[in-house]
mmCIF file of C-alpha atoms and ligand atoms in Angstrom:
data_model
loop_
_atom_site.group_PDB
_atom_site.id
_atom_site.type_symbol
_atom_site.label_atom_id
_atom_site.label_comp_id
_atom_site.label_asym_id
_atom_site.label_seq_id
_atom_site.Cartn_x
_atom_site.Cartn_y
_atom_site.Cartn_z
ATOM 1 C CA MET A 1 36.286 -100.264 -163.895
ATOM 2 C CA THR A 2 37.352 -96.867 -162.581
ATOM 3 C CA VAL A 3 40.061 -94.555 -163.872
ATOM 4 C CA ALA A 4 41.878 -95.132 -160.608
ATOM 5 C CA ALA A 5 42.276 -98.799 -161.556
ATOM 6 C CA GLU A 6 45.827 -99.980 -161.163
ATOM 7 C CA VAL A 7 48.264 -99.424 -163.998
ATOM 8 C CA ARG A 8 50.874 -102.191 -164.157
ATOM 9 C CA GLU A 9 53.856 -102.926 -166.354
ATOM 10 C CA LEU A 10 53.200 -105.643 -168.911
ATOM 11 C CA GLY A 11 55.600 -108.362 -170.064
ATOM 12 C CA ILE A 12 56.196 -110.473 -173.160
ATOM 13 C CA GLY A 13 53.492 -112.896 -171.996
ATOM 14 C CA ASP A 14 50.940 -110.117 -172.444
ATOM 15 C CA LEU A 15 51.640 -109.853 -176.187
ATOM 16 C CA PRO A 16 48.482 -111.747 -177.278
ATOM 17 C CA ARG A 17 46.311 -109.484 -175.116
ATOM 18 C CA CYS A 18 48.009 -106.354 -176.529
ATOM 19 C CA LEU A 19 47.278 -107.611 -180.049
ATOM 20 C CA ALA A 20 43.665 -108.350 -179.101
ATOM 21 C CA LEU A 21 43.262 -104.808 -177.743
ATOM 22 C CA ALA A 22 44.740 -103.360 -180.942
ATOM 23 C CA ARG A 23 42.248 -105.375 -182.997
ATOM 24 C CA ASP A 24 39.439 -104.096 -180.779
ATOM 25 C CA ARG A 25 40.358 -100.566 -181.984
ATOM 26 C CA ASP A 26 40.818 -101.692 -185.623
ATOM 27 C CA TRP A 27 44.549 -101.254 -185.405
ATOM 28 C CA ALA A 28 46.677 -103.736 -187.345
ATOM 29 C CA ALA A 29 48.038 -106.409 -185.004
ATOM 30 C CA GLU A 30 51.698 -105.434 -185.445
ATOM 31 C CA THR A 31 53.426 -108.258 -183.576
ATOM 32 C CA ARG A 32 56.930 -106.997 -184.378
ATOM 33 C CA ALA A 33 56.220 -103.469 -183.155
ATOM 34 C CA TRP A 34 54.615 -104.673 -179.898
ATOM 35 C CA LEU A 35 57.472 -107.108 -179.247
ATOM 36 C CA LEU A 36 59.949 -104.262 -179.607
ATOM 37 C CA LEU A 37 57.976 -102.140 -177.155
ATOM 38 C CA LEU A 38 57.674 -104.990 -174.658
ATOM 39 C CA GLU A 39 61.345 -105.991 -174.960
ATOM 40 C CA ILE A 40 63.060 -102.605 -175.186
ATOM 41 C CA GLY A 41 60.556 -100.122 -173.820
ATOM 42 C CA ARG A 42 57.920 -100.377 -171.136
ATOM 43 C CA VAL A 43 54.271 -101.080 -171.820
ATOM 44 C CA TYR A 44 51.745 -100.287 -169.109
ATOM 45 C CA GLY A 45 48.290 -101.746 -169.007
ATOM 46 C CA ILE A 46 45.036 -101.694 -167.110
ATOM 47 C CA GLU A 47 43.384 -105.063 -166.546
ATOM 48 C CA ASP A 48 39.786 -105.711 -167.402
ATOM 49 C CA PRO A 49 38.093 -108.001 -164.860
ATOM 50 C CA ASP A 50 37.247 -110.372 -167.733
ATOM 51 C CA GLY A 51 40.958 -111.173 -168.203
ATOM 52 C CA SER A 52 41.523 -108.992 -171.262
ATOM 53 C CA LEU A 53 43.386 -105.678 -171.320
ATOM 54 C CA ALA A 54 41.271 -102.556 -170.914
ATOM 55 C CA ALA A 55 44.010 -100.127 -171.973
ATOM 56 C CA THR A 56 47.703 -99.752 -172.769
ATOM 57 C CA VAL A 57 50.364 -97.068 -173.165
ATOM 58 C CA SER A 58 54.088 -97.397 -173.892
ATOM 59 C CA VAL A 59 57.130 -95.416 -172.775
ATOM 60 C CA VAL A 60 60.540 -95.874 -174.400
ATOM 61 C CA GLU A 61 63.431 -94.019 -172.745
ATOM 62 C CA TYR A 62 66.402 -92.976 -174.856
ATOM 63 C CA GLY A 63 68.376 -91.519 -171.953
ATOM 64 C CA PRO A 64 67.864 -88.173 -170.209
ATOM 65 C CA ALA A 65 67.235 -86.185 -173.407
ATOM 66 C CA LEU A 66 64.392 -88.107 -175.029
ATOM 67 C CA ALA A 67 61.557 -90.517 -174.413
ATOM 68 C CA ALA A 68 58.809 -91.702 -176.770
ATOM 69 C CA VAL A 69 55.221 -92.384 -175.696
ATOM 70 C CA GLY A 70 52.825 -94.453 -177.795
ATOM 71 C CA ALA A 71 50.531 -97.468 -178.064
ATOM 72 C CA LEU A 72 47.731 -95.540 -176.315
ATOM 73 C CA LEU A 73 44.699 -97.764 -176.648
ATOM 74 C CA VAL A 74 41.490 -97.967 -174.648
ATOM 75 C CA ALA A 75 39.084 -100.829 -175.364
ATOM 76 C CA ARG A 76 35.857 -99.631 -176.934
ATOM 77 C CA ARG A 77 33.774 -100.784 -173.999
ATOM 78 C CA HIS A 78 35.796 -98.525 -171.650
ATOM 79 C CA ALA A 79 36.006 -95.473 -173.929
ATOM 80 C CA GLY A 80 34.934 -91.965 -172.964
ATOM 81 C CA ARG A 81 35.427 -92.394 -169.215
ATOM 82 C CA GLY A 82 38.775 -90.679 -168.779
ATOM 83 C CA VAL A 83 40.915 -93.838 -168.950
ATOM 84 C CA GLY A 84 42.975 -92.563 -171.902
ATOM 85 C CA THR A 85 43.490 -89.203 -170.217
ATOM 86 C CA ALA A 86 44.651 -90.908 -167.019
ATOM 87 C CA LEU A 87 47.030 -93.193 -168.913
ATOM 88 C CA VAL A 88 48.667 -90.309 -170.797
ATOM 89 C CA ARG A 89 49.335 -88.559 -167.509
ATOM 90 C CA SER A 90 50.640 -91.755 -165.948
ATOM 91 C CA ALA A 91 53.016 -92.296 -168.905
ATOM 92 C CA VAL A 92 54.354 -88.749 -168.550
ATOM 93 C CA ASP A 93 54.841 -89.270 -164.801
ATOM 94 C CA ARG A 94 56.990 -92.323 -165.551
ATOM 95 C CA THR A 95 59.689 -90.494 -167.468
ATOM 96 C CA THR A 96 62.045 -87.682 -166.533
ATOM 97 C CA ALA A 97 63.331 -87.173 -170.106
ATOM 98 C CA ALA A 98 63.734 -83.523 -171.125
ATOM 99 C CA THR A 99 61.648 -84.108 -174.274
ATOM 100 C CA VAL A 100 58.723 -86.528 -174.430
ATOM 101 C CA TRP A 101 57.916 -87.207 -178.092
ATOM 102 C CA LEU A 102 54.941 -88.905 -179.700
ATOM 103 C CA THR A 103 52.803 -89.177 -182.805
ATOM 104 C CA ALA A 104 49.113 -88.617 -182.211
ATOM 105 C CA THR A 105 46.088 -89.835 -184.133
ATOM 106 C CA PRO A 106 43.223 -87.331 -184.388
ATOM 107 C CA ALA A 107 41.534 -89.308 -181.583
ATOM 108 C CA GLY A 108 44.592 -89.096 -179.325
ATOM 109 C CA ALA A 109 45.664 -85.501 -179.991
ATOM 110 C CA PRO A 110 43.120 -83.770 -177.675
ATOM 111 C CA LEU A 111 44.174 -85.955 -174.741
ATOM 112 C CA TYR A 112 47.828 -85.163 -175.345
ATOM 113 C CA ARG A 113 47.111 -81.454 -175.736
ATOM 114 C CA ALA A 114 45.278 -81.502 -172.415
ATOM 115 C CA ALA A 115 48.374 -83.126 -170.845
ATOM 116 C CA GLY A 116 50.550 -80.252 -172.113
ATOM 117 C CA PHE A 117 51.912 -81.664 -175.402
ATOM 118 C CA ARG A 118 52.299 -79.240 -178.309
ATOM 119 C CA PRO A 119 52.415 -80.013 -182.046
ATOM 120 C CA VAL A 120 55.805 -79.711 -183.759
ATOM 121 C CA GLY A 121 55.042 -81.382 -187.075
ATOM 122 C CA GLY A 122 52.971 -83.997 -188.780
ATOM 123 C CA TYR A 123 53.122 -87.160 -190.843
ATOM 124 C CA VAL A 124 50.914 -88.639 -193.545
ATOM 125 C CA ARG A 125 50.815 -92.379 -194.168
ATOM 126 C CA TYR A 126 51.351 -93.369 -197.809
ATOM 127 C CA SER A 127 50.694 -96.880 -199.012
ATOM 128 C CA GLY A 128 50.670 -98.824 -202.256
ATOM 129 C CA THR A 129 52.827 -100.974 -204.475
ATOM 130 C CA PRO A 130 55.263 -98.682 -206.288
ATOM 131 C CA GLU A 131 57.049 -99.629 -209.492
ATOM 132 C CA VAL A 132 60.650 -98.533 -209.030
ATOM 133 C CA PRO A 133 62.769 -99.117 -212.112
ATOM 134 C CA GLY A 134 66.498 -98.493 -212.184
ATOM 135 C CA ARG A 135 69.442 -99.615 -210.122
ATOM 136 C CA PRO A 136 70.162 -98.971 -206.447
ATOM 137 C CA ALA A 137 72.328 -95.998 -205.541
ATOM 138 C CA SER A 138 72.736 -97.203 -201.956
ATOM 139 C CA ARG A 139 74.332 -100.409 -200.708
ATOM 140 C CA THR A 140 73.044 -103.185 -198.489
ATOM 141 C CA ALA A 141 73.968 -102.645 -194.842
ATOM 142 C CA ASP A 142 75.601 -105.451 -192.910
ATOM 143 C CA VAL A 143 75.909 -106.007 -189.205
ATOM 144 C CA GLY A 144 79.368 -104.362 -189.180
ATOM 145 C CA ASP A 145 77.688 -101.078 -190.169
ATOM 146 C CA LEU A 146 75.567 -100.996 -187.006
ATOM 147 C CA PRO A 147 77.891 -98.863 -184.799
ATOM 148 C CA ALA A 148 78.110 -96.179 -187.515
ATOM 149 C CA LEU A 149 74.352 -96.300 -188.108
ATOM 150 C CA VAL A 150 73.747 -95.949 -184.362
ATOM 151 C CA ARG A 151 75.990 -92.842 -184.348
ATOM 152 C CA LEU A 152 74.165 -91.254 -187.301
ATOM 153 C CA ASP A 153 70.809 -92.124 -185.742
ATOM 154 C CA ALA A 154 71.931 -90.593 -182.428
ATOM 155 C CA THR A 155 72.882 -87.341 -184.169
ATOM 156 C CA ALA A 156 69.419 -87.207 -185.725
ATOM 157 C CA LEU A 157 67.484 -88.137 -182.594
ATOM 158 C CA GLY A 158 69.730 -86.417 -180.049
ATOM 159 C CA ALA A 159 69.807 -89.710 -178.140
ATOM 160 C CA SER A 160 71.403 -93.072 -178.773
ATOM 161 C CA ARG A 161 69.269 -96.201 -179.227
ATOM 162 C CA PRO A 162 71.612 -99.111 -180.023
ATOM 163 C CA ALA A 163 69.170 -101.770 -178.754
ATOM 164 C CA VAL A 164 66.333 -100.545 -180.977
ATOM 165 C CA LEU A 165 68.523 -100.436 -184.077
ATOM 166 C CA ALA A 166 70.086 -103.846 -183.379
ATOM 167 C CA ASN A 167 66.626 -105.352 -182.909
ATOM 168 C CA LEU A 168 65.231 -103.718 -186.045
ATOM 169 C CA PHE A 169 68.297 -104.751 -188.023
ATOM 170 C CA SER A 170 67.815 -108.373 -186.962
ATOM 171 C CA VAL A 171 64.242 -108.418 -188.317
ATOM 172 C CA ALA A 172 64.695 -106.070 -191.285
ATOM 173 C CA THR A 173 63.992 -107.626 -194.664
ATOM 174 C CA VAL A 174 66.119 -104.883 -196.236
ATOM 175 C CA ALA A 175 68.653 -102.487 -194.679
ATOM 176 C CA ARG A 176 70.509 -99.966 -196.843
ATOM 177 C CA VAL A 177 73.188 -97.305 -196.406
ATOM 178 C CA VAL A 178 74.377 -94.310 -198.410
ATOM 179 C CA ASP A 179 78.057 -93.743 -197.713
ATOM 180 C CA GLY A 180 79.773 -90.362 -197.465
ATOM 181 C CA PRO A 181 83.431 -89.506 -197.146
ATOM 182 C CA ASP A 182 83.337 -89.568 -193.335
ATOM 183 C CA GLY A 183 80.722 -92.229 -192.664
ATOM 184 C CA PRO A 184 77.108 -92.911 -193.574
ATOM 185 C CA LEU A 185 74.961 -90.050 -194.893
ATOM 186 C CA GLY A 186 71.823 -92.075 -194.380
ATOM 187 C CA TYR A 187 70.365 -95.475 -193.629
ATOM 188 C CA GLY A 188 66.987 -97.084 -194.041
ATOM 189 C CA MET A 189 65.292 -100.323 -193.090
ATOM 190 C CA SER A 190 62.152 -102.140 -194.037
ATOM 191 C CA TRP A 191 60.360 -104.826 -192.055
ATOM 192 C CA ARG A 192 57.351 -107.054 -192.501
ATOM 193 C CA GLY A 193 54.247 -105.486 -190.972
ATOM 194 C CA ALA A 194 50.880 -107.124 -190.439
ATOM 195 C CA ARG A 195 49.322 -105.868 -193.670
ATOM 196 C CA SER A 196 52.322 -104.854 -195.812
ATOM 197 C CA HIS A 197 56.007 -104.060 -195.582
ATOM 198 C CA VAL A 198 56.816 -101.027 -193.470
ATOM 199 C CA LEU A 199 59.547 -98.633 -194.589
ATOM 200 C CA GLY A 200 61.227 -97.111 -191.569
ATOM 201 C CA PRO A 201 63.271 -95.838 -189.994
ATOM 202 C CA VAL A 202 64.890 -93.733 -192.693
ATOM 203 C CA VAL A 203 67.473 -91.272 -191.370
ATOM 204 C CA ALA A 204 69.325 -89.098 -193.861
ATOM 205 C CA VAL A 205 71.268 -85.850 -193.806
ATOM 206 C CA ASP A 206 69.281 -84.452 -196.762
ATOM 207 C CA GLU A 207 66.217 -85.260 -198.831
ATOM 208 C CA ARG A 208 68.217 -86.444 -201.843
ATOM 209 C CA VAL A 209 69.829 -89.171 -199.743
ATOM 210 C CA ALA A 210 66.458 -89.953 -198.185
ATOM 211 C CA ALA A 211 64.801 -90.303 -201.601
ATOM 212 C CA THR A 212 67.582 -92.645 -202.752
ATOM 213 C CA LEU A 213 67.056 -94.838 -199.707
ATOM 214 C CA VAL A 214 63.260 -94.884 -200.003
ATOM 215 C CA ALA A 215 63.427 -95.782 -203.700
ATOM 216 C CA ASP A 216 65.992 -98.528 -203.113
ATOM 217 C CA LEU A 217 64.095 -99.988 -200.162
ATOM 218 C CA ALA A 218 60.835 -99.941 -202.141
ATOM 219 C CA ARG A 219 62.498 -101.662 -205.111
ATOM 220 C CA ASP A 220 63.865 -104.404 -202.829
ATOM 221 C CA VAL A 221 60.496 -104.884 -201.121
ATOM 222 C CA GLY A 222 58.873 -105.294 -204.537
ATOM 223 C CA GLY A 223 55.351 -105.455 -203.107
ATOM 224 C CA PRO A 224 52.817 -103.570 -200.976
ATOM 225 C CA LEU A 225 54.343 -101.147 -198.529
ATOM 226 C CA ARG A 226 53.556 -98.224 -196.293
ATOM 227 C CA ILE A 227 55.614 -95.277 -195.149
ATOM 228 C CA ASP A 228 54.793 -92.319 -192.892
ATOM 229 C CA LEU A 229 56.214 -89.168 -194.460
ATOM 230 C CA PRO A 230 56.673 -85.823 -192.708
ATOM 231 C CA ALA A 231 54.913 -82.767 -194.092
ATOM 232 C CA SER A 232 58.342 -81.100 -193.894
ATOM 233 C CA GLY A 233 59.694 -83.464 -196.575
ATOM 234 C CA PRO A 234 58.209 -82.310 -199.889
ATOM 235 C CA ALA A 235 60.635 -84.307 -202.084
ATOM 236 C CA LEU A 236 59.625 -87.579 -200.481
ATOM 237 C CA VAL A 237 55.941 -86.739 -200.712
ATOM 238 C CA THR A 238 56.413 -85.949 -204.411
ATOM 239 C CA TRP A 239 58.259 -89.264 -204.843
ATOM 240 C CA ALA A 240 55.408 -91.121 -203.137
ATOM 241 C CA GLU A 241 52.748 -89.437 -205.269
ATOM 242 C CA ARG A 242 54.680 -89.994 -208.523
ATOM 243 C CA HIS A 243 54.972 -93.670 -207.681
ATOM 244 C CA GLY A 244 51.262 -94.087 -207.149
ATOM 245 C CA LEU A 245 51.245 -94.318 -203.361
ATOM 246 C CA THR A 246 47.983 -93.216 -201.794
ATOM 247 C CA ALA A 247 47.808 -90.755 -198.912
ATOM 248 C CA GLY A 248 46.045 -92.150 -195.848
ATOM 249 C CA PRO A 249 45.687 -91.109 -192.224
ATOM 250 C CA ALA A 250 47.601 -88.158 -190.822
ATOM 251 C CA THR A 251 49.269 -88.067 -187.427
ATOM 252 C CA ALA A 252 50.508 -85.067 -185.470
ATOM 253 C CA GLU A 253 54.030 -85.066 -184.082
ATOM 254 C CA MET A 254 53.883 -83.644 -180.549
ATOM 255 C CA VAL A 255 56.311 -82.997 -177.723
ATOM 256 C CA LEU A 256 56.179 -82.179 -174.048
ATOM 257 C CA GLY A 257 59.079 -80.280 -172.468
ATOM 258 C CA ALA A 258 62.080 -79.152 -174.502
ATOM 259 C CA ASP A 259 62.056 -78.961 -178.302
ATOM 260 C CA PRO A 260 63.178 -82.242 -179.902
ATOM 261 C CA PRO A 261 66.928 -82.706 -179.419
ATOM 262 C CA GLY A 262 69.398 -83.530 -182.192
ATOM 263 C CA ALA A 263 68.717 -82.924 -185.877
ATOM 264 C CA ARG A 264 65.125 -84.173 -185.914
ATOM 265 C CA ARG A 265 64.544 -83.215 -189.552
ATOM 266 C CA TRP A 266 67.042 -85.961 -190.498
ATOM 267 C CA VAL A 267 64.434 -88.499 -189.363
ATOM 268 C CA ARG A 268 62.662 -88.852 -192.716
ATOM 269 C CA THR A 269 60.387 -91.527 -191.368
ATOM 270 C CA PHE A 270 60.237 -93.153 -187.953
ATOM 271 C CA ALA A 271 60.647 -96.839 -187.080
ATOM 272 C CA THR A 272 57.137 -96.905 -185.658
ATOM 273 C CA GLY A 273 54.955 -94.143 -184.276
ATOM 274 C CA ALA A 274 55.622 -95.423 -180.745
ATOM 275 C CA LEU A 275 59.421 -95.657 -181.093
ATOM 276 C CA GLY A 276 60.309 -92.501 -182.998
HETATM 277 C C1 LIG B 1 42.109 -92.085 -178.117
HETATM 278 C C2 LIG B 1 41.661 -93.020 -176.989
HETATM 279 C C3 LIG B 1 42.900 -93.632 -176.337
HETATM 280 C C4 LIG B 1 40.896 -92.193 -175.970
HETATM 281 O O1 LIG B 1 40.620 -93.009 -174.827
HETATM 282 P P1 LIG B 1 39.410 -92.681 -173.830
HETATM 283 O O2 LIG B 1 39.642 -93.421 -172.583
HETATM 284 O O3 LIG B 1 38.125 -92.877 -174.542
HETATM 285 O O4 LIG B 1 39.658 -91.123 -173.601
HETATM 286 P P2 LIG B 1 39.063 -90.234 -172.416
HETATM 287 O O5 LIG B 1 37.829 -90.850 -171.877
HETATM 288 O O6 LIG B 1 40.153 -89.964 -171.441
HETATM 289 O O7 LIG B 1 38.763 -88.932 -173.191
HETATM 290 C C5 LIG B 1 37.794 -88.948 -174.234
HETATM 291 C C6 LIG B 1 36.748 -87.891 -173.953
HETATM 292 O O8 LIG B 1 35.995 -88.263 -172.841
HETATM 293 C C7 LIG B 1 35.962 -87.180 -171.900
HETATM 294 N N1 LIG B 1 35.782 -87.751 -170.557
HETATM 295 C C8 LIG B 1 34.695 -88.433 -170.225
HETATM 296 N N2 LIG B 1 34.765 -88.784 -168.920
HETATM 297 C C9 LIG B 1 35.919 -88.343 -168.446
HETATM 298 C C10 LIG B 1 36.551 -88.413 -167.179
HETATM 299 N N3 LIG B 1 35.983 -89.018 -166.129
HETATM 300 N N4 LIG B 1 37.779 -87.876 -167.069
HETATM 301 C C11 LIG B 1 38.360 -87.275 -168.120
HETATM 302 N N5 LIG B 1 37.789 -87.175 -169.318
HETATM 303 C C12 LIG B 1 36.592 -87.699 -169.503
HETATM 304 C C13 LIG B 1 37.265 -86.476 -172.167
HETATM 305 O O9 LIG B 1 37.197 -85.117 -171.763
HETATM 306 C C14 LIG B 1 37.358 -86.559 -173.627
HETATM 307 O O10 LIG B 1 36.559 -85.574 -174.192
HETATM 308 P P3 LIG B 1 36.788 -85.049 -175.652
HETATM 309 O O11 LIG B 1 36.265 -86.127 -176.545
HETATM 310 O O12 LIG B 1 35.999 -83.792 -175.699
HETATM 311 O O13 LIG B 1 38.266 -84.850 -175.818
HETATM 312 C C15 LIG B 1 40.726 -94.136 -177.526
HETATM 313 O O14 LIG B 1 39.679 -93.537 -178.231
HETATM 314 C C16 LIG B 1 41.404 -95.128 -178.451
HETATM 315 O O15 LIG B 1 41.976 -96.125 -178.002
HETATM 316 N N6 LIG B 1 41.319 -94.858 -179.765
HETATM 317 C C17 LIG B 1 41.900 -95.716 -180.796
HETATM 318 C C18 LIG B 1 43.409 -95.708 -180.748
HETATM 319 C C19 LIG B 1 44.002 -94.316 -180.819
HETATM 320 O O16 LIG B 1 43.720 -93.538 -181.718
HETATM 321 N N7 LIG B 1 44.868 -94.030 -179.834
HETATM 322 C C20 LIG B 1 45.557 -92.756 -179.742
HETATM 323 C C21 LIG B 1 46.911 -92.937 -180.293
HETATM 324 S S1 LIG B 1 47.727 -91.394 -180.384
#
C-alpha cells in the first residue's frame, strides 16, 4: 500500500472494521464513540487489500468556527510509512473551520505538529472506583433540559452541537445539571465505555460547579470510571486524587488556525477526545 492510496468516507457498516483497527493499536473498542463519529461526524479510511482497514481519521464539523479531528489510527503493519502524516493533512484539507481542535497522544503529537497544530493545553486520564459519600447537589437532567444544555455547551465551545448532545443524552446512564438563576451553570453526562463508565462531557462555568457534577456523576455510576481532566483544572485533579483515582496517559490539546472559540475553559472534560 502506498500513501497515495485512496482515502474514502466510511459508513455505519464499517463499524466492525473500525473496532478491529482500534484493537490492533490496543485502543479500547469504544463502540458508542465510533458510532457517534460515523453518525454525526465523518470518518475517513484507507482500505487494506486484505479487506481490513489500514487507517482511519475523523472530522466533526461544528459550523464555521470549529471542527474536531480524531480517531487517527494506522494499523501496525502499515506504520512508519507516512500514512498517518498523509491522513492528518487530508483531514485538515476536508474542513474550512476557523479552528481545528484535537487531543493528541504522544504518538500522534509529532504528526500534528508537522501539520501546523500547536499545543494549547493538556489532559490527564484518571481512572478508578471512587467512594463518594454524601448527597447530590445537582439534579438529574431530563430531555426538556436539552435546549438549555445545548446553549450552555455552545457558549463553552463557541459552536453549537445539538446532534451530539442529543445523541449522548440518549445513551447517557446519568445526566446531571446545576441550575443558576438564569439557566444551567453546568451539566455533565456519563456513558458506558468498553472498559468502564466514561465521565464526559462536563461543562461548567466554574470549578466548584464542575466538582459538584463530577462527584454526583461518580456517585451515580457507583463503579469503575475514567475521566480526562485538564491540567488547567487543579480542583478537579485534587478531587480525583483524594478519591483514589489513578493518573494514566496524558494527551495534548492542540489547535490549527484561530485560538479555540467560546469559553473553552468551561469544558472541564470532553465527551470523547475525537468530539471535543
Ligand atoms: C500515531 C500513528 C497514527 C502514526 O501513524 P504512522 O503512519 O506510523 O505515521 P507516519 O509514518 O506518518 O509517521 C511516523 C514516522 O515515520 C516517518 N516516516 C516514515 N516514512 C515516511 C514517509 N514516507 N512520509 C512521511 N513520514 C514518514 C515520519 O517522519 C515519522 O517520523 P517520526 O517518528 O520521527 O515522527 C500510529 O502510530 C498509530 O495509529 N498509533 C496508535 C494510535 C494513536 O496514538 N493515534 C494518534 C492519536 S492522536
